[in-house]
Structure formats: C-alpha cells, structure tokens
C-alpha cells in the first residue's frame, strides 16, 4: 500500500491505519467507561459511602478532567502523538484507584485522579482523530464519537453480565488498544475503518 488513492478510491496506507486507530481507540475508551460504570456498586461498597456521598464524589471525575484537558492540549502541542501512550498508561493506573479507596476521602482523591487521566485520554484521542482526518481527507470524528457511545453500551452489558471478570475485561480492553499496532489482527482494524 502506497498511501496514494485514485479518484473515488478510499485512502490506504497510513491514512487508513490512522483512521482504524482512532475508531479503535474511541471504542476501547467507551468499553472501559461502560464496564467501569457497571462496577460502581462494588466501588461504593468498598469505600463505604452512601448514595449521596457517591454522587458527590463522582463530580470529581469531571473536575479532574477539566483540570487536565488544557494541560494535555499544551503537552500534545509540544510533543505530538508521542504523549498519547503516556495518557493511556495514566488511565490504566487511575482505573485501579477507586476500587482501592476505603473511605470517602480516598474515593474523592481516586475519582479526581481518574478524571485527570480520563480528560488526558479524551484530548489525546481527539487530537489523533484530527490528525487522521487531515491525513486521510475524510471525516472520522463523528463516527469515532458514535463508536464511543455504542461501546459504552457494550461495555456496560459485558461488565454487567460478567461481573466476576469485569476488572479483567477493563484491562484487557485497554491493553488491546495500547498494543493494537503490534497485534496480528491490526489489518482487521484497518478494514473496519471503512465501515
């Protein structure tokens, strides 16, 4: 594949690989959040908080995301896509924290950290989407956001039905996204980018 397309043909090569990465990244992010949402009762129980306290603590995810988004944008402006794997590693670590919180204070700190990581990933994958659109000359972000939403539903259903292994599903999904470019199935993702 040369990365060159003729009239009426779809872009190939790097452009289609970038499109596949963006769609896969948004879908993986959606599965993670869907599965995470299904674990809220266990997180609430581990932290020993009531419904009102949990609701208040959940606000800190948004606060953390807002706090990190501008900084992440500036970091990506300086380092480009090289910073994206670091945001994913940050999210992988932050996903562990709420389950380890044994108190309201611990839960608040964990959810703020999770928000920071989530905001960083959100900015990074959207920046990847902009790069993929520029490289391929085709819109991808609308489909990427739709894949995120659909994947939240899938993640919720999977985690709800497989509660005993929900933690494993979260990390397998995230690991798949992080390492997708080294997997033999990468060509499948590239082909799915055309759907």
mmCIF file of C-alpha atoms in Angstrom:
data_model
loop_
_atom_site.group_PDB
_atom_site.id
_atom_site.type_symbol
_atom_site.label_atom_id
_atom_site.label_comp_id
_atom_site.label_asym_id
_atom_site.label_seq_id
_atom_site.Cartn_x
_atom_site.Cartn_y
_atom_site.Cartn_z
ATOM 1 C CA UNK A 1 0.000 0.000 0.000
ATOM 2 C CA UNK A 2 1.458 3.282 -1.057
ATOM 3 C CA UNK A 3 -0.793 5.670 0.828
ATOM 4 C CA UNK A 4 -1.982 7.057 -2.517
ATOM 5 C CA UNK A 5 -5.514 6.764 -3.824
ATOM 6 C CA UNK A 6 -7.078 7.367 -7.186
ATOM 7 C CA UNK A 7 -10.305 9.239 -7.896
ATOM 8 C CA UNK A 8 -13.194 7.749 -5.938
ATOM 9 C CA UNK A 9 -10.948 5.365 -4.005
ATOM 10 C CA UNK A 10 -10.558 5.209 -0.272
ATOM 11 C CA UNK A 11 -7.242 6.311 1.223
ATOM 12 C CA UNK A 12 -4.898 3.471 2.014
ATOM 13 C CA UNK A 13 -1.737 3.014 3.996
ATOM 14 C CA UNK A 14 -1.001 5.385 6.821
ATOM 15 C CA UNK A 15 -4.250 7.310 6.484
ATOM 16 C CA UNK A 16 -6.431 4.214 6.840
ATOM 17 C CA UNK A 17 -4.267 2.893 9.669
ATOM 18 C CA UNK A 18 -4.693 6.211 11.480
ATOM 19 C CA UNK A 19 -8.437 6.056 10.949
ATOM 20 C CA UNK A 20 -8.541 2.497 12.318
ATOM 21 C CA UNK A 21 -6.510 3.529 15.371
ATOM 22 C CA UNK A 22 -8.872 6.411 16.089
ATOM 23 C CA UNK A 23 -12.005 4.286 15.770
ATOM 24 C CA UNK A 24 -10.454 1.522 17.861
ATOM 25 C CA UNK A 25 -9.287 3.998 20.473
ATOM 26 C CA UNK A 26 -12.677 5.626 20.870
ATOM 27 C CA UNK A 27 -14.382 2.228 21.032
ATOM 28 C CA UNK A 28 -11.920 0.961 23.635
ATOM 29 C CA UNK A 29 -12.406 4.136 25.688
ATOM 30 C CA UNK A 30 -16.168 3.576 25.531
ATOM 31 C CA UNK A 31 -15.906 -0.061 26.606
ATOM 32 C CA UNK A 32 -13.708 0.989 29.523
ATOM 33 C CA UNK A 33 -16.225 3.601 30.729
ATOM 34 C CA UNK A 34 -19.191 1.290 30.200
ATOM 35 C CA UNK A 35 -17.560 -1.507 32.146
ATOM 36 C CA UNK A 36 -16.364 0.900 34.821
ATOM 37 C CA UNK A 37 -19.898 2.194 35.336
ATOM 38 C CA UNK A 38 -21.086 -1.341 35.976
ATOM 39 C CA UNK A 39 -18.558 -1.633 38.810
ATOM 40 C CA UNK A 40 -19.920 1.380 40.723
ATOM 41 C CA UNK A 41 -21.854 -0.705 43.280
ATOM 42 C CA UNK A 42 -18.675 -2.573 44.212
ATOM 43 C CA UNK A 43 -16.697 0.683 44.387
ATOM 44 C CA UNK A 44 -19.387 2.238 46.576
ATOM 45 C CA UNK A 45 -19.324 -0.779 48.881
ATOM 46 C CA UNK A 46 -15.517 -0.820 49.111
ATOM 47 C CA UNK A 47 -15.430 2.879 50.006
ATOM 48 C CA UNK A 48 -18.284 2.534 52.496
ATOM 49 C CA UNK A 49 -20.200 5.537 51.158
ATOM 50 C CA UNK A 50 -23.931 6.088 50.748
ATOM 51 C CA UNK A 51 -25.668 7.107 47.528
ATOM 52 C CA UNK A 52 -25.403 10.847 48.201
ATOM 53 C CA UNK A 53 -21.709 10.629 49.027
ATOM 54 C CA UNK A 54 -21.071 8.583 45.896
ATOM 55 C CA UNK A 55 -22.916 11.144 43.791
ATOM 56 C CA UNK A 56 -20.862 13.975 45.258
ATOM 57 C CA UNK A 57 -17.621 12.058 44.763
ATOM 58 C CA UNK A 58 -18.494 11.323 41.122
ATOM 59 C CA UNK A 59 -18.500 15.074 40.429
ATOM 60 C CA UNK A 60 -14.756 14.962 40.938
ATOM 61 C CA UNK A 61 -14.299 12.939 37.749
ATOM 62 C CA UNK A 62 -15.496 15.958 35.772
ATOM 63 C CA UNK A 63 -13.431 18.334 37.882
ATOM 64 C CA UNK A 64 -10.305 16.253 37.305
ATOM 65 C CA UNK A 65 -10.990 16.042 33.578
ATOM 66 C CA UNK A 66 -11.407 19.806 33.313
ATOM 67 C CA UNK A 67 -8.192 20.326 35.240
ATOM 68 C CA UNK A 68 -6.176 18.131 32.880
ATOM 69 C CA UNK A 69 -7.607 18.958 29.476
ATOM 70 C CA UNK A 70 -5.854 22.282 28.915
ATOM 71 C CA UNK A 71 -2.547 20.926 30.178
ATOM 72 C CA UNK A 72 -2.870 17.855 27.964
ATOM 73 C CA UNK A 73 -3.585 20.016 24.929
ATOM 74 C CA UNK A 74 -0.457 22.071 25.590
ATOM 75 C CA UNK A 75 1.582 18.889 26.104
ATOM 76 C CA UNK A 76 0.312 17.432 22.828
ATOM 77 C CA UNK A 77 1.143 20.695 21.041
ATOM 78 C CA UNK A 78 4.762 20.291 22.192
ATOM 79 C CA UNK A 79 5.239 16.529 21.870
ATOM 80 C CA UNK A 80 2.644 15.455 19.314
ATOM 81 C CA UNK A 81 1.228 11.946 19.333
ATOM 82 C CA UNK A 82 4.164 10.647 21.369
ATOM 83 C CA UNK A 83 2.304 11.717 24.533
ATOM 84 C CA UNK A 84 -0.761 9.563 23.799
ATOM 85 C CA UNK A 85 0.677 6.306 25.232
ATOM 86 C CA UNK A 86 1.510 8.139 28.468
ATOM 87 C CA UNK A 87 -2.121 9.245 28.811
ATOM 88 C CA UNK A 88 -3.224 5.635 28.345
ATOM 89 C CA UNK A 89 -0.804 4.412 30.996
ATOM 90 C CA UNK A 90 -2.092 7.122 33.330
ATOM 91 C CA UNK A 91 -5.665 5.943 32.739
ATOM 92 C CA UNK A 92 -4.741 2.300 33.308
ATOM 93 C CA UNK A 93 -3.280 3.179 36.698
ATOM 94 C CA UNK A 94 -6.086 5.544 37.645
ATOM 95 C CA UNK A 95 -8.728 2.901 36.902
ATOM 96 C CA UNK A 96 -7.345 0.876 39.805
ATOM 97 C CA UNK A 97 -7.657 3.632 42.388
ATOM 98 C CA UNK A 98 -11.435 3.819 43.049
ATOM 99 C CA UNK A 99 -11.570 0.120 43.903
ATOM 100 C CA UNK A 100 -8.803 0.626 46.450
ATOM 101 C CA UNK A 101 -10.451 3.588 48.184
ATOM 102 C CA UNK A 102 -11.576 2.639 51.670
ATOM 103 C CA UNK A 103 -13.149 5.941 52.653
ATOM 104 C CA UNK A 104 -14.945 8.972 51.285
ATOM 105 C CA UNK A 105 -11.699 10.970 51.225
ATOM 106 C CA UNK A 106 -9.903 8.162 49.417
ATOM 107 C CA UNK A 107 -12.740 7.832 46.923
ATOM 108 C CA UNK A 108 -12.717 11.567 46.220
ATOM 109 C CA UNK A 109 -8.967 11.548 45.592
ATOM 110 C CA UNK A 110 -9.238 8.439 43.408
ATOM 111 C CA UNK A 111 -12.074 9.840 41.314
ATOM 112 C CA UNK A 112 -10.292 13.170 40.853
ATOM 113 C CA UNK A 113 -7.212 11.263 39.639
ATOM 114 C CA UNK A 114 -9.411 9.164 37.348
ATOM 115 C CA UNK A 115 -10.894 12.356 35.928
ATOM 116 C CA UNK A 116 -7.428 13.768 35.273
ATOM 117 C CA UNK A 117 -6.464 10.610 33.396
ATOM 118 C CA UNK A 118 -9.749 10.408 31.507
ATOM 119 C CA UNK A 119 -9.534 14.040 30.426
ATOM 120 C CA UNK A 120 -5.995 13.480 29.185
ATOM 121 C CA UNK A 121 -7.022 10.438 27.136
ATOM 122 C CA UNK A 122 -10.054 12.289 25.781
ATOM 123 C CA UNK A 123 -7.916 15.150 24.480
ATOM 124 C CA UNK A 124 -5.254 12.779 23.132
ATOM 125 C CA UNK A 125 -7.646 10.574 21.164
ATOM 126 C CA UNK A 126 -9.488 13.586 19.772
ATOM 127 C CA UNK A 127 -6.143 15.024 18.638
ATOM 128 C CA UNK A 128 -5.413 11.674 16.972
ATOM 129 C CA UNK A 129 -8.784 11.989 15.250
ATOM 130 C CA UNK A 130 -7.933 15.427 13.904
ATOM 131 C CA UNK A 131 -4.613 14.089 12.586
ATOM 132 C CA UNK A 132 -6.385 11.126 10.942
ATOM 133 C CA UNK A 133 -8.909 13.432 9.290
ATOM 134 C CA UNK A 134 -6.129 15.650 7.947
ATOM 135 C CA UNK A 135 -4.081 12.710 6.683
ATOM 136 C CA UNK A 136 -6.975 10.866 5.096
ATOM 137 C CA UNK A 137 -9.047 13.750 3.867
ATOM 138 C CA UNK A 138 -12.164 12.090 5.272
ATOM 139 C CA UNK A 139 -14.202 12.775 8.398
ATOM 140 C CA UNK A 140 -13.613 10.323 11.217
ATOM 141 C CA UNK A 141 -14.519 12.103 14.461
ATOM 142 C CA UNK A 142 -18.306 11.774 14.048
ATOM 143 C CA UNK A 143 -18.009 8.023 13.595
ATOM 144 C CA UNK A 144 -15.429 7.836 16.381
ATOM 145 C CA UNK A 145 -17.756 9.530 18.866
ATOM 146 C CA UNK A 146 -20.593 7.249 17.768
ATOM 147 C CA UNK A 147 -18.349 4.220 18.297
ATOM 148 C CA UNK A 148 -17.550 5.503 21.792
ATOM 149 C CA UNK A 149 -21.256 5.738 22.652
ATOM 150 C CA UNK A 150 -22.056 2.299 21.262
ATOM 151 C CA UNK A 151 -19.059 0.839 23.071
ATOM 152 C CA UNK A 152 -20.231 2.291 26.406
ATOM 153 C CA UNK A 153 -23.389 0.215 25.984
ATOM 154 C CA UNK A 154 -21.394 -2.875 25.029
ATOM 155 C CA UNK A 155 -19.017 -2.376 27.951
ATOM 156 C CA UNK A 156 -21.906 -1.978 30.380
ATOM 157 C CA UNK A 157 -23.587 -5.126 29.122
ATOM 158 C CA UNK A 158 -20.373 -7.121 29.203
ATOM 159 C CA UNK A 159 -19.419 -5.988 32.684
ATOM 160 C CA UNK A 160 -22.945 -6.401 33.994
ATOM 161 C CA UNK A 161 -23.128 -9.931 32.641
ATOM 162 C CA UNK A 162 -19.610 -10.832 33.644
ATOM 163 C CA UNK A 163 -19.260 -9.072 36.980
ATOM 164 C CA UNK A 164 -16.742 -11.584 38.275
ATOM 165 C CA UNK A 165 -14.313 -10.765 35.470
ATOM 166 C CA UNK A 166 -15.206 -7.119 34.852
ATOM 167 C CA UNK A 167 -11.830 -5.941 36.146
ATOM 168 C CA UNK A 168 -10.057 -8.228 33.728
ATOM 169 C CA UNK A 169 -12.227 -7.010 30.838
ATOM 170 C CA UNK A 170 -11.303 -3.395 31.566
ATOM 171 C CA UNK A 171 -7.592 -4.008 31.443
ATOM 172 C CA UNK A 172 -7.684 -6.423 28.531
ATOM 173 C CA UNK A 173 -9.567 -3.807 26.513
ATOM 174 C CA UNK A 174 -7.156 -1.050 27.449
ATOM 175 C CA UNK A 175 -4.138 -3.274 26.826
ATOM 176 C CA UNK A 176 -5.535 -4.202 23.423
ATOM 177 C CA UNK A 177 -5.831 -0.554 22.476
ATOM 178 C CA UNK A 178 -2.348 0.316 23.707
ATOM 179 C CA UNK A 179 -0.731 -2.600 21.884
ATOM 180 C CA UNK A 180 -3.021 -2.874 18.865
ATOM 181 C CA UNK A 181 -0.330 -1.850 16.420
ATOM 182 C CA UNK A 182 1.740 -4.917 17.291
ATOM 183 C CA UNK A 183 -1.106 -7.412 17.081
ATOM 184 C CA UNK A 184 -1.563 -9.666 14.049
ATOM 185 C CA UNK A 185 -5.187 -8.518 13.883
ATOM 186 C CA UNK A 186 -4.217 -4.949 13.010
ATOM 187 C CA UNK A 187 -5.289 -5.461 9.389
ATOM 188 C CA UNK A 188 -8.801 -6.299 10.590
ATOM 189 C CA UNK A 189 -8.972 -2.940 12.362
ATOM 190 C CA UNK A 190 -7.790 -1.200 9.207
ATOM 191 C CA UNK A 191 -10.559 -2.840 7.204
ATOM 192 C CA UNK A 192 -13.165 -1.937 9.838
ATOM 193 C CA UNK A 193 -12.192 1.709 9.411
ATOM 194 C CA UNK A 194 -14.065 1.705 6.121
ATOM 195 C CA UNK A 195 -17.408 0.728 7.657
#
